[in-house]
Short mmCIF file of C-alpha atoms and ligand atoms in Angstrom, two decimals:
data_model
loop_
_atom_site.label_atom_id
_atom_site.label_comp_id
_atom_site.label_asym_id
_atom_site.label_seq_id
_atom_site.Cartn_x
_atom_site.Cartn_y
_atom_site.Cartn_z
CA MET A 60 76.13 -42.00 17.95
CA ARG A 61 73.91 -40.58 14.98
CA GLU A 62 72.23 -37.97 14.76
CA ASP A 63 68.75 -37.66 15.23
CA SER A 64 66.82 -37.28 11.22
CA ASP A 65 65.67 -33.98 11.21
CA GLN A 66 69.20 -33.17 11.74
CA PRO A 67 70.85 -34.60 8.94
CA SER A 68 73.40 -31.45 8.09
CA THR A 69 75.11 -32.39 11.53
CA ALA A 70 74.86 -36.37 11.22
CA THR A 71 78.52 -38.17 10.52
CA PRO A 72 78.11 -40.20 7.88
CA ALA A 73 79.29 -43.75 7.62
CA ARG A 74 82.70 -44.48 6.72
CA THR A 75 83.68 -44.14 3.36
CA LEU A 76 87.08 -46.15 1.87
CA THR A 77 88.88 -43.89 -1.40
CA ARG A 78 87.46 -45.62 -3.83
CA ASP A 79 84.30 -45.55 -3.20
CA LEU A 80 84.94 -40.94 -3.68
CA PRO A 81 83.02 -40.91 -6.95
CA LEU A 82 80.39 -42.60 -6.30
CA HIS A 83 79.81 -39.89 -3.86
CA ASP A 84 80.56 -36.10 -6.01
CA GLY A 85 78.73 -33.64 -3.96
CA GLU A 86 78.61 -36.01 -0.53
CA ARG A 87 79.78 -35.73 2.74
CA VAL A 88 81.72 -38.31 3.11
CA LEU A 89 83.85 -39.38 6.47
CA LEU A 90 87.36 -41.24 5.67
CA LYS A 91 89.54 -42.90 7.94
CA GLY A 92 92.90 -43.75 7.10
CA TRP A 93 96.62 -43.00 7.56
CA VAL A 94 99.46 -40.02 6.54
CA HIS A 95 100.45 -41.58 3.24
CA ALA A 96 101.66 -39.09 2.10
CA ARG A 97 101.68 -34.90 3.26
CA ARG A 98 102.30 -30.77 2.23
CA ASP A 99 101.14 -27.82 3.04
CA LEU A 100 102.01 -25.11 0.88
CA GLY A 101 101.41 -22.30 3.74
CA GLY A 102 97.32 -21.69 3.89
CA VAL A 103 96.79 -24.75 1.93
CA GLN A 104 97.28 -28.66 3.41
CA PHE A 105 97.33 -31.50 0.80
CA LEU A 106 97.03 -35.26 2.41
CA ILE A 107 96.95 -38.84 0.36
CA LEU A 108 94.90 -41.06 3.80
CA ARG A 109 95.49 -44.43 2.81
CA ASP A 110 92.90 -47.03 3.57
CA ARG A 111 92.61 -50.56 2.56
CA SER A 112 91.17 -49.80 -0.46
CA GLY A 113 93.68 -48.05 -1.53
CA ALA A 114 94.52 -43.89 -1.78
CA ALA A 115 92.42 -39.95 -2.01
CA GLN A 116 93.31 -36.87 -2.05
CA VAL A 117 91.73 -34.52 1.00
CA VAL A 118 92.70 -30.25 1.37
CA LEU A 119 92.42 -28.95 3.85
CA HIS A 120 93.43 -25.17 5.62
CA GLY A 121 95.09 -23.88 8.29
CA VAL A 122 94.82 -27.56 10.15
CA GLU A 123 98.19 -28.95 10.70
CA VAL A 124 98.53 -32.67 9.59
CA PRO A 125 100.63 -34.77 11.36
CA LEU A 126 103.32 -37.19 10.80
CA HIS A 127 102.90 -40.32 8.69
CA GLU A 128 102.01 -42.78 9.21
CA SER A 129 99.49 -41.26 11.65
CA VAL A 130 95.68 -42.45 11.99
CA VAL A 131 93.15 -39.82 11.16
CA GLU A 132 89.90 -39.48 10.58
CA VAL A 133 88.56 -37.12 7.94
CA GLU A 134 85.89 -35.28 7.58
CA GLY A 135 84.62 -32.97 4.60
CA SER A 136 83.50 -33.10 0.89
CA VAL A 137 83.40 -34.64 -2.39
CA ALA A 138 84.49 -32.36 -5.10
CA ALA A 139 85.37 -33.60 -8.25
CA SER A 140 89.17 -32.45 -9.44
CA PRO A 141 90.96 -34.25 -12.04
CA LYS A 142 94.18 -33.29 -11.36
CA ALA A 143 93.38 -35.42 -7.59
CA PRO A 144 93.74 -39.24 -8.58
CA GLY A 145 91.57 -40.92 -9.16
CA GLY A 146 89.61 -37.45 -10.46
CA PHE A 147 88.11 -36.54 -7.14
CA GLU A 148 89.18 -35.45 -3.72
CA VAL A 149 87.54 -33.80 -0.06
CA GLN A 150 87.14 -30.56 1.05
CA ALA A 151 87.92 -31.76 4.64
CA GLU A 152 86.07 -29.46 7.18
CA ARG A 153 87.12 -31.98 10.08
CA MET A 154 90.29 -33.84 11.28
CA GLU A 155 90.85 -35.74 14.46
CA ILE A 156 94.40 -37.64 15.03
CA LEU A 157 92.63 -41.41 16.01
CA SER A 158 96.33 -42.58 16.31
CA LEU A 159 99.55 -40.34 16.23
CA ALA A 160 102.97 -42.02 15.26
CA THR A 161 105.40 -40.43 17.09
CA HIS A 162 109.13 -41.76 15.02
CA PRO A 163 109.45 -41.26 11.04
CA THR A 164 109.07 -44.10 8.57
CA PRO A 165 112.85 -45.15 8.33
CA VAL A 166 112.09 -45.48 3.98
CA GLU A 167 108.59 -42.49 3.20
CA ILE A 168 105.66 -44.92 2.61
CA ALA A 169 104.89 -43.00 -0.59
CA LYS A 170 107.92 -43.67 -1.79
CA ALA A 171 108.51 -47.71 -0.75
CA SER A 172 109.06 -48.97 -4.70
CA TRP A 173 110.09 -53.00 -5.74
CA ASN A 174 112.04 -50.82 -8.38
CA ALA A 175 113.46 -48.17 -5.96
CA ASN A 176 115.22 -49.20 -2.60
CA PRO A 177 114.56 -53.46 -2.26
CA GLU A 178 117.07 -53.87 0.72
CA THR A 179 116.12 -50.71 3.05
CA LEU A 180 112.82 -52.35 2.13
CA LEU A 181 113.20 -55.32 3.18
CA GLN A 182 114.98 -54.70 5.77
CA TYR A 183 111.81 -52.30 7.87
CA ARG A 184 109.42 -55.29 5.71
CA GLN A 185 107.31 -54.57 8.97
CA VAL A 186 106.39 -50.73 8.86
CA THR A 187 107.39 -50.96 4.24
CA VAL A 188 104.59 -53.26 3.71
CA ARG A 189 102.21 -50.54 3.74
CA GLY A 190 102.78 -48.97 0.93
CA LEU A 191 100.39 -49.08 -2.04
CA GLU A 192 102.43 -51.21 -3.93
CA ALA A 193 102.70 -54.09 -1.60
CA GLN A 194 99.10 -54.08 -0.55
CA ALA A 195 97.95 -54.85 -4.34
CA MET A 196 100.15 -57.22 -4.41
CA LEU A 197 99.27 -58.97 -1.34
CA LYS A 198 95.72 -58.73 -2.92
CA VAL A 199 95.50 -59.77 -5.65
CA GLN A 200 97.23 -63.07 -4.11
CA ALA A 201 95.70 -63.52 -1.07
CA GLU A 202 92.18 -62.87 -4.70
CA LEU A 203 94.79 -66.27 -6.67
CA VAL A 204 94.62 -68.48 -3.46
CA ALA A 205 91.26 -67.62 -3.32
CA ALA A 206 90.18 -68.04 -7.21
CA PHE A 207 92.83 -71.38 -6.86
CA ARG A 208 90.16 -73.01 -3.84
CA ALA A 209 87.35 -71.57 -5.05
CA PHE A 210 88.26 -73.50 -8.22
CA LEU A 211 88.68 -77.16 -6.42
CA THR A 212 86.01 -76.57 -4.55
CA ALA A 213 83.40 -75.77 -7.28
CA GLU A 214 84.92 -79.61 -8.65
CA SER A 215 85.04 -81.02 -5.58
CA PHE A 216 87.80 -80.98 -3.93
CA THR A 217 88.43 -81.68 -0.06
CA GLU A 218 91.26 -79.09 1.33
CA ILE A 219 93.26 -80.59 3.62
CA PHE A 220 96.35 -79.48 6.28
CA THR A 221 98.97 -82.10 6.92
CA PRO A 222 102.38 -81.65 9.32
CA LYS A 223 105.17 -78.60 8.43
CA LEU A 224 107.68 -81.09 11.00
CA VAL A 225 108.26 -84.33 9.42
CA ALA A 226 110.68 -87.33 9.79
CA ALA A 227 112.01 -87.13 6.00
CA GLY A 228 112.13 -85.10 3.17
CA ALA A 229 109.96 -85.91 0.73
CA GLU A 230 111.22 -84.63 -3.18
CA GLY A 231 114.74 -85.87 -1.91
CA GLY A 232 118.03 -83.48 -2.10
CA ALA A 233 120.60 -81.77 0.57
CA ASP A 234 117.82 -79.03 1.37
CA LEU A 235 115.74 -80.39 4.34
CA PHE A 236 115.89 -77.69 6.89
CA GLU A 237 116.22 -80.16 10.60
CA VAL A 238 114.37 -79.85 13.49
CA ASP A 239 115.20 -80.89 17.18
CA TYR A 240 111.92 -82.64 17.91
CA TYR A 241 111.46 -84.34 21.57
CA GLY A 242 115.28 -85.10 21.33
CA LYS A 243 114.77 -86.64 17.58
CA ARG A 244 115.71 -84.93 15.02
CA ALA A 245 112.94 -83.73 12.53
CA TYR A 246 112.40 -81.39 9.04
CA LEU A 247 110.28 -78.66 7.89
CA ALA A 248 108.30 -80.04 5.29
CA GLN A 249 109.42 -79.34 1.65
CA SER A 250 106.41 -80.32 0.01
CA PRO A 251 103.15 -81.77 0.91
CA GLN A 252 103.48 -84.41 -1.30
CA LEU A 253 102.90 -87.77 0.54
CA TYR A 254 100.36 -86.59 2.44
CA LYS A 255 97.86 -85.54 -0.17
CA GLN A 256 98.50 -88.96 -1.69
CA ILE A 257 97.77 -90.00 0.99
CA MET A 258 95.11 -88.26 1.34
CA VAL A 259 93.19 -89.01 -2.05
CA ALA A 260 92.27 -93.10 -0.73
CA VAL A 261 89.82 -91.17 1.96
CA HIS A 262 88.57 -87.66 -0.33
CA GLU A 263 90.31 -89.00 -4.14
CA ARG A 264 90.07 -85.25 -4.80
CA VAL A 265 92.32 -83.32 -2.84
CA PHE A 266 94.24 -79.35 -2.57
CA GLU A 267 96.15 -77.92 0.27
CA THR A 268 97.62 -74.11 0.71
CA ALA A 269 100.40 -73.62 2.92
CA PRO A 270 104.03 -72.63 4.00
CA VAL A 271 106.50 -74.97 2.86
CA TYR A 272 110.14 -75.05 3.42
CA ARG A 273 113.78 -75.60 1.65
CA ALA A 274 117.65 -74.41 2.34
CA GLU A 275 117.22 -73.97 -1.37
CA ALA A 276 121.74 -73.68 -1.51
CA SER A 277 121.27 -71.84 -4.25
CA HIS A 278 119.76 -67.55 -4.06
CA THR A 279 118.16 -66.34 -6.92
CA THR A 280 115.31 -64.27 -7.26
CA ARG A 281 112.72 -67.29 -8.02
CA HIS A 282 114.26 -69.47 -4.78
CA LEU A 283 112.60 -69.26 -1.55
CA ALA A 284 113.70 -70.56 2.10
CA GLU A 285 109.59 -70.39 2.63
CA TYR A 286 107.17 -70.56 0.05
CA LEU A 287 103.56 -70.78 -0.01
CA SER A 288 102.05 -74.11 -1.68
CA LEU A 289 99.69 -74.77 -4.18
CA ASP A 290 99.29 -78.54 -4.54
CA VAL A 291 96.42 -80.75 -6.19
CA GLU A 292 96.13 -84.36 -5.92
CA PHE A 293 93.23 -86.37 -6.83
CA GLY A 294 93.18 -90.78 -8.37
CA PHE A 295 91.19 -92.36 -10.87
CA ILE A 296 93.15 -90.88 -13.38
CA GLU A 297 93.64 -92.46 -16.55
CA ASP A 298 97.66 -90.27 -17.02
CA ASP A 299 99.61 -87.15 -16.98
CA GLY A 300 97.01 -85.54 -20.04
CA ASP A 301 94.28 -85.75 -16.82
CA VAL A 302 96.74 -83.84 -14.60
CA MET A 303 97.38 -81.39 -17.42
CA ASP A 304 94.29 -81.08 -18.23
CA LEU A 305 92.69 -80.19 -14.96
CA GLN A 306 95.53 -76.75 -14.24
CA GLU A 307 94.88 -75.26 -17.33
CA ARG A 308 91.02 -74.70 -16.34
CA LEU A 309 92.48 -74.19 -13.33
CA LEU A 310 95.00 -71.19 -13.85
CA ARG A 311 92.18 -70.52 -16.55
CA SER A 312 90.08 -69.48 -13.85
CA MET A 313 92.08 -68.42 -11.62
CA MET A 314 93.47 -66.06 -14.15
CA GLN A 315 89.85 -64.99 -15.05
CA ARG A 316 88.62 -65.03 -12.04
CA VAL A 317 91.57 -62.48 -10.22
CA ALA A 318 91.25 -60.40 -13.31
CA GLU A 319 87.35 -59.21 -11.75
CA THR A 320 88.26 -59.82 -7.40
CA ALA A 321 91.20 -57.73 -8.15
CA ALA A 322 90.65 -54.85 -11.44
CA PRO A 323 91.79 -51.93 -9.13
CA GLU A 324 94.91 -53.42 -7.78
CA LEU A 325 95.57 -55.47 -11.46
CA GLU A 326 95.75 -51.63 -12.51
CA ARG A 327 97.65 -49.82 -9.63
CA LEU A 328 100.16 -52.75 -9.84
CA GLU A 329 100.47 -52.23 -13.87
CA ALA A 330 100.30 -55.92 -15.51
CA THR A 331 99.18 -57.44 -18.09
CA PRO A 332 96.49 -59.38 -18.34
CA ALA A 333 97.91 -63.56 -18.82
CA ARG A 334 97.15 -65.06 -21.85
CA VAL A 335 94.52 -67.96 -21.44
CA ASP A 336 91.89 -68.10 -24.55
CA ALA A 337 94.24 -70.11 -26.43
CA PRO A 338 95.60 -74.37 -24.82
CA PHE A 339 98.67 -74.07 -23.76
CA PRO A 340 100.87 -76.15 -25.77
CA ARG A 341 101.91 -78.83 -24.29
CA ILE A 342 106.40 -79.92 -25.73
CA ASP A 343 107.93 -82.56 -24.48
CA LEU A 344 111.26 -81.93 -22.72
CA LEU A 345 113.18 -83.85 -25.28
CA ALA A 346 111.61 -81.82 -28.57
CA ALA A 347 112.13 -78.86 -26.26
CA ARG A 348 115.26 -78.46 -25.72
CA LYS A 349 116.07 -79.26 -30.02
CA LEU A 350 113.42 -76.92 -30.56
CA VAL A 351 115.36 -73.87 -28.36
CA GLU A 352 118.05 -75.12 -29.82
CA GLU A 353 116.75 -74.80 -33.72
CA ARG A 354 115.43 -72.33 -33.57
CA TYR A 355 116.82 -69.59 -30.91
CA GLY A 356 120.17 -70.51 -31.35
CA HIS A 357 120.54 -71.59 -27.47
CA ALA A 358 122.00 -74.92 -26.40
CA SER A 359 120.98 -76.59 -23.00
CA GLY A 360 122.20 -79.58 -21.87
CA GLY A 361 121.47 -81.24 -18.65
CA LYS A 362 118.76 -83.43 -17.29
CA ASP A 363 116.32 -80.11 -17.10
CA LEU A 364 115.38 -76.93 -19.10
CA ASP A 365 117.81 -74.02 -17.54
CA PRO A 366 116.22 -70.49 -16.81
CA GLU A 367 117.36 -69.32 -20.69
CA ALA A 368 115.76 -72.57 -22.38
CA GLU A 369 112.74 -71.59 -20.39
CA ARG A 370 112.81 -68.22 -20.81
CA LEU A 371 112.98 -69.13 -24.33
CA LEU A 372 110.85 -71.89 -25.27
CA GLY A 373 108.27 -69.88 -23.25
CA GLN A 374 109.09 -67.35 -26.03
CA TRP A 375 108.00 -69.66 -27.64
CA ALA A 376 104.48 -70.15 -26.59
CA LEU A 377 103.70 -66.30 -26.96
CA GLU A 378 104.45 -66.35 -30.51
CA GLU A 379 103.00 -69.22 -32.20
CA HIS A 380 100.31 -69.78 -30.32
CA ASP A 381 99.32 -66.57 -27.89
CA SER A 382 99.96 -68.08 -24.50
CA ASP A 383 101.60 -67.41 -21.71
CA PHE A 384 101.70 -70.44 -20.89
CA VAL A 385 103.87 -73.63 -22.18
CA PHE A 386 103.98 -77.59 -20.39
CA VAL A 387 106.72 -79.84 -20.97
CA THR A 388 106.55 -83.59 -20.95
CA HIS A 389 108.17 -86.84 -20.08
CA TYR A 390 111.17 -85.87 -18.08
CA PRO A 391 113.97 -88.14 -17.35
CA GLU A 392 113.08 -90.29 -14.09
CA ALA A 393 116.41 -88.62 -12.66
CA ALA A 394 114.64 -84.99 -12.95
CA ARG A 395 112.44 -86.47 -11.00
CA PRO A 396 111.54 -87.94 -7.24
CA PHE A 397 110.46 -91.13 -6.47
CA TYR A 398 107.01 -90.89 -7.24
CA THR A 399 107.41 -89.98 -10.50
CA TYR A 400 105.41 -93.07 -12.77
CA PRO A 401 108.34 -94.13 -14.90
CA THR A 402 106.85 -94.88 -18.70
CA GLY A 403 110.15 -97.61 -19.05
CA ASP A 404 111.62 -96.26 -20.94
CA GLY A 405 113.74 -93.70 -19.02
CA LEU A 406 110.89 -91.47 -18.44
CA THR A 407 107.92 -89.95 -16.87
CA ARG A 408 105.03 -89.33 -17.16
CA GLY A 409 106.27 -85.87 -14.37
CA LEU A 410 105.65 -82.54 -16.20
CA ASP A 411 106.26 -79.30 -15.29
CA LEU A 412 104.13 -75.54 -16.38
CA ILE A 413 106.05 -72.67 -17.39
CA PHE A 414 104.29 -69.22 -17.02
CA ARG A 415 105.74 -66.25 -18.89
CA GLY A 416 109.37 -68.30 -19.54
CA VAL A 417 109.97 -69.23 -15.68
CA GLU A 418 108.85 -72.98 -13.85
CA ILE A 419 105.40 -72.21 -11.91
CA THR A 420 104.04 -75.72 -11.33
CA SER A 421 105.31 -79.09 -11.13
CA GLY A 422 103.28 -82.27 -10.92
CA GLY A 423 102.70 -85.62 -13.21
CA GLN A 424 101.05 -89.28 -12.74
CA ARG A 425 102.41 -91.33 -9.53
CA VAL A 426 103.27 -94.01 -8.75
CA HIS A 427 100.26 -95.95 -6.48
CA ASP A 428 102.28 -99.48 -7.14
CA ALA A 429 104.74 -100.27 -3.91
CA GLU A 430 107.05 -102.69 -5.53
CA VAL A 431 107.91 -99.92 -7.78
CA LEU A 432 108.05 -97.55 -6.01
CA VAL A 433 111.17 -99.72 -3.44
CA GLN A 434 112.37 -99.46 -6.80
CA GLU A 435 112.63 -95.89 -6.91
CA LEU A 436 113.15 -95.22 -3.46
CA GLU A 437 116.57 -97.86 -4.62
CA LYS A 438 117.79 -96.17 -7.68
CA ARG A 439 117.52 -93.26 -6.22
CA GLY A 440 119.44 -94.63 -3.07
CA MET A 441 116.71 -94.01 -1.02
CA ASP A 442 115.85 -96.18 2.20
CA PRO A 443 112.37 -97.66 2.14
CA ARG A 444 112.49 -98.50 5.88
CA ARG A 445 112.32 -94.38 6.10
CA PHE A 446 109.21 -94.72 3.64
CA GLU A 447 107.61 -98.39 5.85
CA GLY A 448 104.31 -96.07 6.30
CA TYR A 449 103.35 -94.59 3.25
CA LEU A 450 104.64 -97.06 1.45
CA GLU A 451 102.11 -98.87 3.50
CA VAL A 452 98.70 -97.03 1.84
CA PHE A 453 100.60 -98.27 -2.03
CA ARG A 454 100.25 -101.73 -0.29
CA HIS A 455 96.28 -100.98 0.87
CA GLY A 456 94.67 -99.77 -2.49
CA MET A 457 95.49 -96.80 -4.11
CA PRO A 458 93.99 -95.61 -7.61
CA PRO A 459 96.14 -94.30 -10.62
CA HIS A 460 96.20 -90.80 -9.58
CA GLY A 461 98.40 -87.10 -9.78
CA GLY A 462 98.39 -83.56 -8.77
CA PHE A 463 101.11 -80.86 -9.16
CA ALA A 464 102.33 -77.42 -7.07
CA ILE A 465 102.14 -74.15 -7.53
CA GLY A 466 104.63 -71.95 -6.52
CA ALA A 467 102.10 -69.39 -5.59
CA GLU A 468 104.66 -66.27 -4.83
CA ARG A 469 105.82 -67.70 -8.69
CA LEU A 470 102.13 -66.99 -9.71
CA THR A 471 101.65 -63.69 -8.07
CA ALA A 472 105.41 -62.20 -9.14
CA LEU A 473 105.58 -63.32 -12.49
CA LEU A 474 101.53 -62.53 -13.44
CA LEU A 475 102.47 -58.53 -11.21
CA GLY A 476 106.23 -58.05 -13.71
CA ILE A 477 107.18 -58.29 -9.73
CA PRO A 478 111.89 -58.46 -10.23
CA ASN A 479 111.71 -60.10 -7.49
CA VAL A 480 109.72 -63.24 -6.34
CA ARG A 481 111.26 -62.01 -2.19
CA PHE A 482 108.60 -59.17 -3.32
CA ALA A 483 105.83 -61.33 -4.04
CA ARG A 484 105.19 -62.28 -0.27
CA ALA A 485 104.69 -60.60 2.74
CA PHE A 486 107.61 -61.33 5.06
CA PRO A 487 110.10 -63.31 2.77
CA ARG A 488 112.92 -65.62 4.53
CA ASP A 489 116.14 -66.35 1.88
CA GLY A 490 119.42 -67.56 3.13
CA SER A 491 119.82 -64.12 4.82
CA ARG A 492 116.49 -63.32 5.88
CA LEU A 493 114.80 -64.45 9.22
CA GLN A 494 113.66 -60.85 10.08
CA PRO A 495 110.96 -58.95 10.00
P1 AMO B 240 108.28 -78.45 -6.68
O1 AMO B 240 109.56 -79.08 -5.65
O2 AMO B 240 109.16 -78.61 -7.74
O3 AMO B 240 107.25 -80.38 -6.61
O4 AMO B 240 107.84 -77.62 -6.67
C1 AMO B 240 106.70 -76.75 -7.24
C2 AMO B 240 107.27 -75.22 -7.38
O5 AMO B 240 106.93 -74.87 -6.42
C3 AMO B 240 107.46 -73.47 -6.03
N1 AMO B 240 108.59 -73.58 -5.85
C4 AMO B 240 109.73 -72.60 -5.20
N2 AMO B 240 108.92 -71.03 -5.06
C5 AMO B 240 110.14 -70.17 -4.35
N3 AMO B 240 111.08 -70.65 -4.30
C6 AMO B 240 111.70 -72.04 -4.16
N4 AMO B 240 112.26 -72.25 -2.68
C7 AMO B 240 110.97 -73.62 -4.94
N5 AMO B 240 111.05 -73.93 -4.96
C8 AMO B 240 109.94 -74.40 -5.93
C9 AMO B 240 107.95 -73.59 -8.01
C10 AMO B 240 107.61 -74.65 -8.28
O6 AMO B 240 107.06 -75.33 -9.84
N6 AMO B 240 106.19 -82.25 -4.99
C11 AMO B 240 105.50 -81.70 -5.95
C12 AMO B 240 105.07 -80.25 -6.66
C13 AMO B 240 103.48 -81.98 -7.19
O7 AMO B 240 104.85 -82.92 -8.06
O8 AMO B 240 103.07 -81.99 -6.57
C14 AMO B 240 107.21 -80.08 -6.10
O9 AMO B 240 107.33 -79.81 -4.60
O10 AMO B 240 107.04 -72.31 -8.81
#
């Protein structure tokens, strides 16, 4: 209850967030949050109080600050303090414990950093996820997804929700998780690929933001068993150029918007803003291989680019085109899934987008003819009968269409300079981790 307005000095002020202290210089404020760090210098105690907006220093006298992660509220006045983080602190008159922590945390949350103690951090993620670094990362990621949604919605795309329990893998390959589905074999969806294509016949332009599952055999710093796939698919395109145009405008918009909506978090993580002003260069795979070999002396064999070739291509894009992004186009059929549009010369209209030297999206134009799809399945040793329901869609009229999918964790990690994609997810799943 607020006190009467003729007694303002004793009224409890409304809650202020630590980030807003500079707006309240000299005023009385009420902070609520967690005991992030504490220091007792005899007569005076320092408390770093953490809330959803960050953290701030509180100075107290003659009280015992409770154990780390206790939840407290503090009332006092704001004062400029050059030594305090953020330049302001609260001189507390009152502190109340709202929830007392009874056990020390496995890692001191204030010292939780993916550079300092990665294994312990993941082992106790249910608590370490409270750290300021993880909090900022998760906020940036949420803003990236919000920006993805906002851009596409403004472009008249409709959000869709597709099943994650499926009868067949959409991407081929062996990296499927099997599920016992009422006594029958089912799988966790590797991607919403086939469903998002089906939905083009409903809305023409669709997107989805949902987890997908890959039983990846390779345990690397860029692979997760569960990741957030930002999927786009749209009809009535001319060719793969339209897919790149949309992707470029989308990523530019996401990067610009997140620079505004998550500015404090980007600053906290000392993130380098993405270079998006220049057009994203586009280079076909064969030319990319040649360029990397001639310019950097790195020969990349196989049907794809290896990670080192991707890194060097990213370096070239930055050096020559002032861009953090580069499209690699015209992948060979052998390197792409059955739904990719073949160009008749062994190549396809399938493409990847590389951000800071790492692939973050795959996409391209799709086959929209049922007969061609059957051929493409058979070429890859897949049984068309298992895709009967999907194939039927193409016998009932499908426009030329295409799309792409962004790996949200890779995008986040690369934007923020996070060395391991596991730290770009709240609760990562990988070959050796199912908890927390
Ligand atoms: P693809 O399999 O290349 O394409 O995946 C698209 C993007 O998803 C991310 N990604 C991953 N991120 C973390 N862990 C993984 N194990 C992992 N695997 C992939 C990458 C990649 O670029 N259906 C197509 C997309 C399309 O054509 O629309 C697909 O899933 O950032």
